[in-house]
Amino acid sequence: MEFVFGYYNYLAVVFLMMLGFYIVVSRGNLVKTLVGLSVFQTSVFIFYISLARIRGGTAPIYVEGETLYSSPLPQVLILTAIVVSISTTALGLAIVVRIREAYGTIEEDEIDGIEYAEEVGVPDIRWS
Amino acid sequence: MTEHLPVLQVAIPMMAALVSALIPRGRVAWGWAVATCWIGLGISMLILGQVLAGGTISYELGGWAAPWGIEYRIDHVNAFVLLIVSGIGAVVAPFARLSLEREIEPSHLPRFYAAFLLCLSGLLGITVTGDVFNLFVFLEVSSLTSYTMVAMGQDRRALTAAYRYLIMGSIGATFIVIGVGLLYAMTGTLNMADLAERIPEVASTRTVPVAFGFLTVGISLKLALFPLHLWLPNAYTYSPSAATAFLAATATKVAVYVLLRFFFTVFGASFSFDVMQLDYVLLPLGLVAIFSMSMVAIFQENVKRMLAYSSLAQIGYMVLGISFASVTGLTAGILHLFNHAVIKCALFLAVGSVFYRIGSVRISAMAGVGRQMPWTMGAFVLGGFSLIGVPLTVGFISKWYLILAAIERGWWPVAGLILITSLMAVVYIWRVVESAYFQPAPGGRESAREAPLALLLPTWALIIANLYFGIDASLTTGVAIEAARALLGVGS
C-alpha cells in the first residue's frame, strides 16, 4: 500500500504513458493516433513536473520567511517540451488534412490498400 | 569573434531560416540558403582547425557557466560531425534550385529553404551541444523540419511517409526525454560532462539502466536501426531529391553521433558494454540490418528506395563498428559516418539529376540513360564503386577498418559477412548499371540530354571527395582515430 501511495504520481504517469502508447500502436485512424501521441507526450510532462515538487515547498519565487522551494528547472524544460509537442501535433494534423485531400480517407488500412493497388497495379485483396 | 564560432554555427542558419520564409521569390531564397550554408561550412572548418590545434572547445551560452547554463562542447568527434553536416549542406544547397523547381510547387520554394536551413541548424545544434535537454530540443527542430520537407514531395505517398516518420520520430524523441528525465531525477544535472561524473555513483540503482534502455531505443528509432527502421524507406523514396540527399547524408549520421555521445561520454564505455552488455544487442542487430537490408535492396524497382534500403544496411555497418567497442572498431564506425555521407549523398544527387531529365527513378525507366547522360551516370557508377568498397574510394577505407576491427576481435565470421554483403552491393548497383548502359532507351525519350551543370557540379564535387579521401585518407582517419580514443578515454 505504501508503494501505491508513496509513488502515486509515477503510477499515474506510467498508466498514462502506456495508455497513450497503446492508442498510437493500436488505432488505425490517423487523428486518433495523434491523440494517443499527445497523451503519451503529456504523461512525460507530468513526470517531469511531479519530479520537481517538494512536499511543503512553495513556488520558486523569493519570499521572506520561506526556505523550501520546488525546483523551477523541470517546469522550464517542460514549457519548451510543450511547445515542441504542440508543433508536432499541429504538423501531424496538417499532414492528416492533406492526406484526406489526397486519398479521401484517414483510415490507415484503407490508405494502405490504395497504396498497394497503386504500387502493384491490382486491387488489394490481402485482408478481404 | 572566433570564440563565438560554436554558437554562430547554429544561430546563423536558424536566423537565416526565418528570413528565408519571408522572401517571396524562390530564386532569391535559394541564393540566401546557399550563402548561409557556405558560411556554415567555413565556420565548421575553422572549428575543426581550432579543435585540432587546441583540443576541446567549451562555450558557455549566454555567459552562464556550466553545469547551470547550457554548454556547447566541441571535441574531435563533434567537430568532425559538424564538418560532415555543414559540408553536405553546402553541396546540396546549390543542387537544390533546379531540382526543386521541377519537383515542388514554386510558391513553396522559400518555405522549403526555410525548412532546409532550420533542419541544418537543428542538426548542427545536436552536434555542438553539451546539454542533454538542449539536444532533445534541437533533435525536434531537425525532425519537425524533416517531416515538412518529406511531405513536400510530389507523390501523395510522400504524405503518408511523412506522417509515419512523424509518429515514429516523435515516439523516439519522447523516449529520449523519458531517459533524460530519469537521469535528471537521479543526478540533478543535464550537462553531459557533469552527468558522466555523477552517473557512476548511482549506476547500481534500477533507474539508471532504465534510463539507458529508454535512450537506446529512442536514439535507435532516430537512426533507423533495424528493426526500428520502418519509417525510412518511404520517407527517402518520396521526398524531393534534394531533401533525400540531405537527410540521407546527415540525419541518421547525427543520430549515430548521439548514440556515440550517450554510450561513451555520458554513460561511459565500461557501463555501456560491461554492465549493460550493449554489444550483445548492437552486434546482432547490426549484422541483421546489413544482411537483410542489402537483400531487400536487391529486389527494389525504384532506385531511390533501393538506395534507402542500402542506407539501412550502411547504418548497420556503423553500428557494427560501434559494437566492437575498440579503438579500431569505433574508428571504423566514425569513418563510415563520414564516408557514407559522401557516398550516399553523391548517389542520391546523381539519381536526382536523372529524375530531372527523365522524370522517373524506376530501374526500367532508366534504360539507356548511361549513353544519354554519361557524366551523371558516370558519377553514379563511381559512387556505386565506393558503396561496394572498391579500392581507391572512401568505401574501401571504412570496410578495411571494419574488417581489421573484426579480425582484431578474432571474429572471422563477421569479417566474412562484411565481404559477402559488399558483394550484395555489387548486385544492386549492377542492376542499375545494366539497365542504364546495356538496354536501349525506350521510344519517346531519344532526346534526353546530359543534366545541366548546376546539377553535375555538386554531384561531381562529392565524387571527387569520394576519390580524394579514398586515396589520401590521412585527414579523415587521423580525426576518426583521435575521436575514437577520446570516446573510449584512451590517451593518444
XYZ file of C-alpha atoms in Angstrom:
620
model
C 0.000 0.000 0.000
C 2.794 2.325 0.882
C 4.234 1.743 -2.577
C 0.947 2.807 -4.172
C 0.578 5.982 -2.092
C 4.249 6.836 -1.947
C 4.677 6.675 -5.695
C 1.172 7.503 -6.888
C 2.445 10.239 -9.236
C 4.753 7.792 -11.018
C 2.000 5.204 -11.229
C -0.297 7.762 -12.827
C 2.456 8.699 -15.252
C 3.124 5.096 -16.222
C -0.592 4.465 -16.679
C -0.977 7.473 -18.986
C 2.204 6.572 -20.826
C 1.034 3.031 -21.539
C -2.427 4.290 -22.472
C -1.049 6.802 -24.969
C 1.414 4.355 -26.420
C -1.278 1.700 -26.779
C -3.504 4.143 -28.663
C -0.647 5.014 -31.026
C 0.057 1.373 -31.757
C -3.477 0.038 -31.934
C -5.569 2.727 -33.634
C -5.835 2.817 -37.415
C -7.379 6.257 -37.556
C -4.694 8.857 -38.195
C -6.242 11.509 -35.912
C -6.711 9.029 -33.061
C -3.072 8.034 -33.402
C -2.115 11.674 -32.927
C -4.358 11.895 -29.868
C -2.532 8.880 -28.456
C 0.788 10.508 -29.197
C -0.313 13.635 -27.321
C -1.362 11.613 -24.280
C 1.962 9.776 -24.409
C 3.932 13.023 -24.521
C 1.813 14.672 -21.828
C 2.481 11.804 -19.434
C 6.174 12.621 -19.696
C 5.450 16.272 -18.892
C 3.602 15.227 -15.737
C 6.559 13.030 -14.833
C 8.948 15.984 -15.043
C 6.664 18.365 -13.172
C 5.923 15.940 -10.350
C 9.633 15.254 -10.096
C 10.290 18.843 -9.094
C 7.626 19.041 -6.386
C 8.859 19.005 -2.815
C 6.403 18.343 -0.005
C 5.872 21.624 1.803
C 7.817 23.598 -0.783
C 6.350 26.710 -2.349
C 6.543 28.114 -5.845
C 10.096 29.090 -6.733
C 9.606 32.821 -6.124
C 11.701 34.516 -3.455
C 9.501 35.330 -0.440
C 10.564 36.459 3.020
C 10.432 33.612 5.528
C 10.267 30.742 3.013
C 13.212 28.377 2.737
C 11.793 25.395 0.855
C 11.136 25.803 -2.842
C 10.165 23.471 -5.665
C 12.767 23.271 -8.398
C 11.869 25.590 -11.264
C 14.124 23.880 -13.816
C 11.863 20.946 -14.800
C 8.974 23.356 -15.270
C 11.049 25.469 -17.615
C 12.148 22.383 -19.519
C 8.574 21.225 -19.884
C 7.491 24.626 -21.093
C 9.856 24.037 -24.004
C 8.694 20.456 -24.438
C 5.056 21.570 -24.550
C 5.901 23.921 -27.410
C 7.577 21.033 -29.217
C 4.600 18.790 -28.585
C 2.125 21.367 -29.862
C 4.183 21.862 -33.011
C 4.305 18.109 -33.552
C 0.562 17.762 -33.160
C -0.121 20.760 -35.396
C 2.196 19.469 -38.104
C 0.728 15.985 -37.784
C -2.824 17.305 -38.142
C -1.797 19.444 -41.126
C -0.392 16.346 -42.812
C -3.587 14.431 -41.981
C -5.655 17.164 -43.668
C -3.556 16.822 -46.803
C -3.772 13.021 -46.640
C -7.570 13.369 -46.503
C -7.444 15.603 -49.591
C -5.177 13.205 -51.478
C -6.699 9.867 -50.507
C -10.223 10.713 -49.378
C -9.795 8.815 -46.121
C -7.883 8.931 -42.860
C -8.122 5.221 -42.051
C -4.707 3.616 -42.218
C -5.836 0.275 -43.661
C -7.767 1.956 -46.469
C -4.751 4.107 -47.333
C -2.543 1.016 -47.296
C -4.970 -0.656 -49.694
C -4.899 2.321 -52.074
C -1.090 2.459 -51.975
C -0.818 -1.278 -52.507
C -3.079 -1.099 -55.536
C -1.050 1.825 -56.889
C 2.235 0.004 -56.460
C 1.278 -3.447 -57.655
C -1.394 -2.456 -60.134
C -4.097 -4.779 -58.782
C -6.648 -4.118 -56.032
C -5.598 -5.116 -52.540
C -7.274 -8.409 -51.629
C -4.995 -9.329 -48.754
C -7.449 -8.569 -45.985
C -10.767 -9.346 -47.633
C 34.836 36.732 -32.778
C 36.482 33.338 -33.104
C 35.500 32.336 -29.596
C 31.818 32.696 -30.559
C 32.057 30.311 -33.512
C 30.223 27.421 -31.776
C 27.067 29.438 -31.264
C 27.294 31.179 -34.634
C 27.413 27.773 -36.288
C 23.887 27.123 -35.025
C 22.461 30.624 -34.824
C 23.274 31.776 -38.361
C 21.232 29.113 -40.202
C 18.434 29.461 -37.647
C 18.106 33.209 -38.177
C 18.582 32.801 -41.915
C 15.691 30.325 -41.979
C 13.337 32.967 -40.582
C 14.414 35.419 -43.259
C 14.121 32.769 -45.957
C 10.490 32.097 -45.061
C 9.731 35.782 -45.661
C 11.422 36.027 -49.061
C 8.719 35.952 -51.732
C 10.799 34.578 -54.620
C 12.208 31.068 -54.811
C 15.456 32.044 -56.546
C 16.318 34.727 -54.007
C 15.573 32.363 -51.148
C 17.815 29.804 -52.814
C 20.721 32.245 -53.091
C 20.214 33.149 -49.454
C 20.233 29.479 -48.426
C 23.384 28.745 -50.426
C 25.203 31.691 -48.868
C 24.155 30.571 -45.385
C 25.291 27.005 -45.994
C 28.666 28.160 -47.286
C 29.199 30.383 -44.277
C 28.283 27.376 -42.120
C 30.865 25.247 -43.888
C 33.509 27.928 -43.321
C 32.672 28.101 -39.622
C 32.840 24.342 -39.141
C 36.221 24.255 -40.910
C 37.510 26.934 -38.539
C 36.139 24.997 -35.563
C 37.783 21.768 -36.709
C 41.048 23.681 -37.098
C 40.719 25.074 -33.573
C 39.990 21.642 -32.119
C 42.873 20.007 -33.969
C 45.212 22.727 -32.749
C 43.993 23.372 -29.216
C 41.817 20.457 -28.083
C 38.290 20.596 -26.743
C 36.377 23.877 -27.002
C 33.899 24.760 -24.281
C 31.476 27.609 -24.919
C 29.122 28.979 -22.261
C 25.866 30.025 -23.841
C 24.864 33.498 -22.665
C 27.812 33.558 -20.272
C 26.148 31.159 -17.808
C 28.769 28.781 -16.503
C 28.258 25.035 -16.903
C 26.689 22.935 -15.392
C 23.967 25.533 -14.694
C 23.976 27.152 -18.082
C 23.945 25.381 -21.413
C 27.407 24.449 -22.545
C 28.477 23.871 -26.125
C 31.327 21.432 -26.023
C 33.263 20.502 -29.126
C 35.915 17.802 -29.250
C 37.248 15.753 -32.166
C 34.073 13.731 -32.536
C 31.615 16.549 -32.954
C 33.989 18.843 -34.828
C 34.178 16.078 -37.428
C 30.401 15.552 -37.499
C 29.927 19.325 -37.807
C 32.133 19.311 -40.870
C 30.149 16.434 -42.396
C 26.773 18.074 -41.814
C 27.679 21.556 -42.966
C 29.711 20.174 -45.877
C 26.746 18.160 -47.127
C 24.514 21.212 -46.644
C 26.924 23.336 -48.700
C 26.853 20.805 -51.545
C 23.148 20.023 -51.560
C 22.005 23.667 -51.414
C 23.453 24.623 -54.835
C 21.949 21.446 -56.300
C 18.537 22.201 -54.868
C 17.441 25.060 -57.148
C 16.882 23.272 -60.477
C 15.926 20.011 -58.850
C 13.315 21.584 -56.596
C 11.878 23.824 -59.304
C 10.906 20.624 -61.056
C 9.756 18.734 -58.000
C 7.769 21.099 -55.778
C 5.305 23.961 -56.154
C 7.103 27.246 -56.951
C 5.190 29.049 -54.191
C 6.502 26.545 -51.633
C 10.156 27.122 -52.514
C 11.031 29.835 -49.954
C 9.416 27.772 -47.209
C 11.263 24.680 -48.333
C 14.546 26.556 -47.989
C 13.422 27.784 -44.574
C 12.775 24.183 -43.520
C 16.083 23.139 -45.015
C 18.029 25.773 -43.092
C 16.180 25.054 -39.855
C 16.915 21.371 -40.279
C 20.573 22.186 -40.848
C 20.555 24.390 -37.769
C 18.918 21.652 -35.694
C 21.394 19.009 -36.819
C 24.341 21.306 -36.102
C 22.794 22.150 -32.728
C 22.529 18.475 -31.769
C 26.153 18.107 -32.679
C 27.613 21.025 -30.740
C 25.554 20.945 -27.582
C 26.842 19.553 -24.307
C 23.433 19.609 -22.641
C 21.108 16.636 -22.955
C 17.834 18.561 -22.875
C 19.130 21.086 -25.368
C 19.967 18.087 -27.527
C 16.334 16.975 -27.396
C 15.109 20.417 -28.459
C 17.465 20.541 -31.443
C 16.526 16.977 -32.290
C 12.918 18.069 -32.543
C 13.826 21.172 -34.567
C 15.587 18.986 -37.114
C 12.924 16.266 -37.028
C 9.910 18.545 -37.463
C 11.550 20.247 -40.416
C 12.478 16.878 -41.941
C 8.825 15.809 -41.757
C 7.918 19.035 -43.544
C 10.490 18.501 -46.279
C 9.377 14.902 -46.800
C 5.728 15.967 -47.008
C 6.591 18.409 -49.814
C 7.266 15.536 -52.220
C 5.143 15.386 -55.380
C 3.761 11.913 -54.890
C 0.865 11.643 -52.469
C 2.673 8.778 -50.798
C 5.109 11.423 -49.531
C 2.315 12.496 -47.165
C 1.817 9.078 -45.623
C 5.582 8.639 -45.458
C 5.900 11.962 -43.620
C 3.055 11.012 -41.287
C 4.654 7.681 -40.429
C 8.011 9.393 -39.951
C 6.352 11.931 -37.651
C 4.726 9.293 -35.450
C 7.823 7.107 -35.172
C 10.156 10.087 -34.796
C 8.045 11.613 -32.026
C 7.906 8.318 -30.152
C 11.691 8.127 -30.429
C 12.102 11.694 -29.199
C 9.708 11.101 -26.302
C 11.662 8.002 -25.306
C 14.763 10.174 -25.248
C 13.017 12.729 -22.993
C 11.954 9.951 -20.620
C 15.536 8.728 -20.452
C 16.822 12.248 -19.866
C 14.187 12.796 -17.164
C 15.204 9.632 -15.316
C 18.846 10.656 -15.464
C 17.937 14.117 -14.205
C 15.950 12.573 -11.348
C 18.977 10.574 -10.278
C 21.725 13.150 -10.747
C 20.075 16.575 -10.790
C 22.041 17.701 -13.813
C 21.617 17.887 -17.562
C 25.169 18.716 -18.560
C 26.850 15.791 -20.308
C 30.241 16.145 -18.654
C 28.566 16.588 -15.265
C 26.331 13.563 -15.886
C 29.361 11.478 -16.777
C 30.864 12.331 -13.387
C 27.740 11.640 -11.359
C 26.322 8.537 -13.039
C 28.891 6.095 -11.592
C 27.676 6.932 -8.041
C 24.115 5.915 -8.873
C 24.837 3.313 -11.551
C 23.787 0.452 -9.301
C 20.202 1.743 -8.938
C 17.469 0.434 -11.160
C 16.676 3.862 -12.576
C 19.913 4.346 -14.497
C 19.639 1.104 -16.514
C 16.025 2.005 -17.285
C 17.134 5.434 -18.494
C 19.788 3.705 -20.553
C 17.158 1.465 -22.125
C 14.833 4.333 -22.997
C 17.671 6.343 -24.512
C 18.930 3.380 -26.531
C 15.509 2.648 -28.016
C 14.765 6.324 -28.652
C 18.042 7.007 -30.410
C 17.832 3.745 -32.353
C 14.471 4.868 -33.710
C 16.039 8.111 -34.855
C 18.960 6.395 -36.524
C 16.688 3.754 -38.097
C 18.483 0.771 -36.634
C 16.863 -2.492 -37.673
C 14.054 -3.307 -36.633
C 13.081 0.314 -35.911
C 13.658 1.408 -39.500
C 10.158 1.209 -40.957
C 9.778 4.959 -41.372
C 12.869 5.399 -43.504
C 12.381 3.725 -46.924
C 9.222 5.585 -47.919
C 10.434 8.873 -46.455
C 13.563 8.721 -48.613
C 11.727 7.439 -51.678
C 9.016 10.071 -51.941
C 10.629 13.242 -50.608
C 12.132 15.721 -53.097
C 15.548 14.611 -54.396
C 17.451 17.397 -52.666
C 15.763 16.630 -49.347
C 16.527 12.927 -49.715
C 20.184 13.592 -50.461
C 20.460 15.932 -47.482
C 18.586 13.766 -44.983
C 20.199 10.501 -46.061
C 23.631 12.024 -45.622
C 23.063 13.876 -42.352
C 20.013 12.997 -40.234
C 20.852 9.364 -39.469
C 24.555 10.226 -39.141
C 23.836 12.781 -36.453
C 21.704 10.175 -34.660
C 24.670 7.798 -34.747
C 26.724 10.586 -33.211
C 24.125 10.982 -30.441
C 24.365 7.247 -29.801
C 28.143 7.511 -29.508
C 27.853 10.515 -27.230
C 25.436 8.850 -24.835
C 27.099 5.452 -24.742
C 30.669 6.596 -24.460
C 30.696 10.084 -22.945
C 27.607 10.169 -20.721
C 27.358 6.548 -19.556
C 30.955 5.584 -20.250
C 32.163 2.589 -22.235
C 32.535 0.351 -19.191
C 28.924 0.885 -18.073
C 27.513 0.531 -21.596
C 29.450 -2.535 -22.608
C 30.479 -4.344 -19.435
C 27.433 -3.717 -17.256
C 24.670 -3.316 -19.821
C 26.346 -5.621 -22.359
C 25.291 -3.445 -25.226
C 27.462 -5.345 -27.682
C 25.085 -8.313 -27.400
C 22.316 -6.044 -28.665
C 24.140 -3.953 -31.241
C 26.213 -6.676 -32.876
C 23.331 -8.973 -33.908
C 21.079 -6.056 -34.873
C 23.870 -4.529 -36.941
C 24.576 -7.804 -38.695
C 20.907 -8.497 -39.376
C 20.489 -4.945 -40.683
C 23.446 -5.289 -43.037
C 22.372 -8.643 -44.388
C 18.602 -8.308 -44.613
C 18.541 -4.726 -45.861
C 21.139 -5.449 -48.558
C 18.973 -8.383 -49.589
C 15.840 -6.244 -49.752
C 17.731 -3.570 -51.712
C 18.495 -6.109 -54.445
C 14.801 -6.574 -55.212
C 13.780 -2.916 -55.435
C 12.469 -1.449 -58.680
C 12.714 2.162 -57.537
C 16.326 3.348 -57.372
C 15.659 5.810 -54.543
C 14.058 3.071 -52.465
C 16.945 0.765 -53.309
C 19.411 3.359 -52.037
C 17.250 3.876 -48.935
C 17.488 0.167 -48.078
C 21.183 0.313 -48.826
C 21.422 3.217 -46.325
C 19.835 0.992 -43.690
C 22.479 -1.629 -44.384
C 25.204 1.015 -44.132
C 23.819 2.136 -40.771
C 24.278 -1.500 -39.806
C 27.980 -1.196 -40.654
C 28.312 1.879 -38.434
C 26.526 0.184 -35.543
C 28.665 -2.904 -36.077
C 31.778 -0.767 -35.783
C 30.465 0.765 -32.552
C 29.571 -2.644 -31.115
C 33.214 -3.735 -31.246
C 33.886 -1.077 -28.543
C 37.557 -0.993 -29.530
C 39.583 1.890 -30.928
C 39.715 0.275 -34.377
C 36.006 -0.538 -34.321
C 34.999 2.971 -33.306
C 37.388 4.416 -35.859
C 35.654 2.308 -38.493
C 32.239 3.468 -37.312
C 33.179 7.148 -37.296
C 34.983 6.881 -40.636
C 31.970 5.214 -42.178
C 29.847 8.036 -40.812
C 31.827 10.453 -42.974
C 32.340 8.111 -45.898
C 28.749 7.003 -46.150
C 27.559 10.608 -46.011
C 29.774 11.407 -49.003
C 28.836 8.232 -50.898
C 25.099 8.275 -50.368
C 24.742 11.993 -50.942
C 26.578 11.646 -54.283
C 24.390 8.714 -55.317
C 21.154 10.472 -54.383
C 22.270 13.614 -56.220
C 23.035 11.549 -59.326
C 19.611 9.912 -59.114
C 18.073 13.356 -58.606
C 19.773 14.546 -61.812
C 18.371 11.551 -63.689
C 14.917 12.371 -62.358
C 15.375 15.956 -63.523
C 15.820 14.765 -67.100
C 13.628 11.699 -67.454
C 11.066 12.235 -64.679
C 11.371 8.784 -63.158
C 13.680 6.834 -60.898
C 12.493 3.352 -61.803
C 15.228 1.000 -62.980
C 13.226 0.082 -66.084
C 12.720 3.763 -66.958
C 16.456 4.404 -66.653
C 17.183 2.162 -69.644
C 19.722 3.766 -71.941
C 20.389 6.689 -69.613
C 24.069 5.762 -69.441
C 24.654 6.865 -73.026
C 22.370 9.892 -72.855
C 23.710 11.253 -69.569
C 27.281 9.936 -69.435
C 28.508 12.334 -66.732
C 25.586 11.763 -64.397
C 25.706 8.015 -64.720
C 29.500 8.095 -64.543
C 29.102 9.730 -61.154
C 26.552 7.102 -60.171
C 28.907 4.282 -61.161
C 31.839 5.773 -59.253
C 29.598 6.366 -56.238
C 28.447 2.770 -56.574
C 32.055 1.566 -56.591
C 32.556 3.487 -53.387
C 29.441 1.944 -51.853
C 30.730 -1.510 -52.739
C 34.152 -0.699 -51.294
C 36.406 -0.816 -54.343
C 39.998 0.264 -53.518
C 40.843 3.949 -54.149
C 37.379 5.006 -52.944
C 36.291 6.000 -49.437
C 34.087 2.939 -49.148
C 37.193 0.795 -49.196
C 38.745 2.668 -46.289
C 35.794 2.102 -43.980
C 35.379 -1.549 -44.971
C 39.119 -2.010 -44.379
C 38.942 -0.671 -40.842
C 35.776 -2.639 -40.108
C 37.392 -5.892 -41.196
C 40.539 -5.022 -39.248
C 38.427 -4.457 -36.137
C 36.615 -7.768 -36.642
C 39.877 -9.652 -37.079
C 41.358 -7.880 -34.053
C 38.495 -9.343 -32.008
C 39.020 -12.717 -33.703
C 35.515 -12.649 -35.185
C 36.255 -14.181 -38.579
C 32.628 -14.932 -39.482
C 31.828 -11.223 -39.041
C 34.713 -10.258 -41.321
C 33.459 -12.788 -43.867
C 29.936 -11.400 -43.669
C 31.219 -7.881 -44.339
C 32.824 -9.139 -47.549
C 29.726 -11.083 -48.602
C 27.429 -8.109 -48.060
C 29.805 -5.946 -50.111
C 29.167 -8.370 -52.956
C 25.436 -7.867 -52.431
C 26.033 -4.171 -53.038
C 27.613 -5.146 -56.344
C 24.357 -6.859 -57.293
C 22.066 -3.926 -56.644
C 24.370 -1.339 -58.157
C 24.814 -3.623 -61.164
C 21.056 -3.785 -61.759
C 21.055 -0.018 -62.341
C 24.214 -0.119 -64.456
C 22.814 -2.947 -66.569
C 19.657 -1.008 -67.306
C 21.402 2.316 -67.874
C 24.182 1.080 -70.158
C 23.051 -2.158 -71.777
C 19.405 -1.502 -72.506
C 18.168 0.653 -75.394
C 16.404 3.854 -74.435
C 12.628 3.449 -74.696
C 10.816 5.229 -77.509
C 9.853 8.847 -76.954
C 12.914 9.575 -74.848
C 15.569 9.693 -77.548
C 16.159 13.363 -76.873
C 17.109 13.101 -73.165
C 20.289 15.107 -72.626
C 23.042 15.396 -70.048
C 21.955 17.039 -66.792
C 22.698 20.780 -66.516
C 25.982 21.890 -64.994
C 24.280 23.206 -61.845
C 23.322 19.636 -61.016
C 26.503 17.978 -62.243
C 28.934 20.173 -60.313
C 27.667 19.326 -56.786
C 27.429 15.643 -57.701
C 30.950 15.564 -59.051
C 32.291 17.578 -56.128
C 31.191 14.721 -53.893
C 32.509 12.063 -56.267
C 35.889 13.791 -56.234
C 35.717 13.837 -52.428
C 34.958 10.106 -52.629
C 38.110 9.505 -54.621
C 40.297 12.023 -52.806
C 39.556 10.718 -49.316
C 39.852 7.197 -50.703
C 43.390 7.831 -51.880
C 44.621 10.176 -49.159
C 42.688 9.169 -46.062
C 45.178 10.710 -43.610
C 42.867 13.591 -42.573
C 39.739 11.508 -42.085
C 41.387 8.518 -40.429
C 43.528 10.807 -38.275
C 40.482 12.628 -36.922
C 38.497 9.403 -36.578
C 41.229 7.690 -34.575
C 41.555 10.739 -32.305
C 37.783 10.790 -31.872
C 37.654 7.067 -31.078
C 40.396 7.472 -28.484
C 38.637 10.434 -26.914
C 35.362 8.490 -26.704
C 36.964 5.452 -25.138
C 39.029 7.597 -22.795
C 42.286 6.126 -24.072
C 45.150 8.622 -24.206
C 46.595 9.344 -27.628
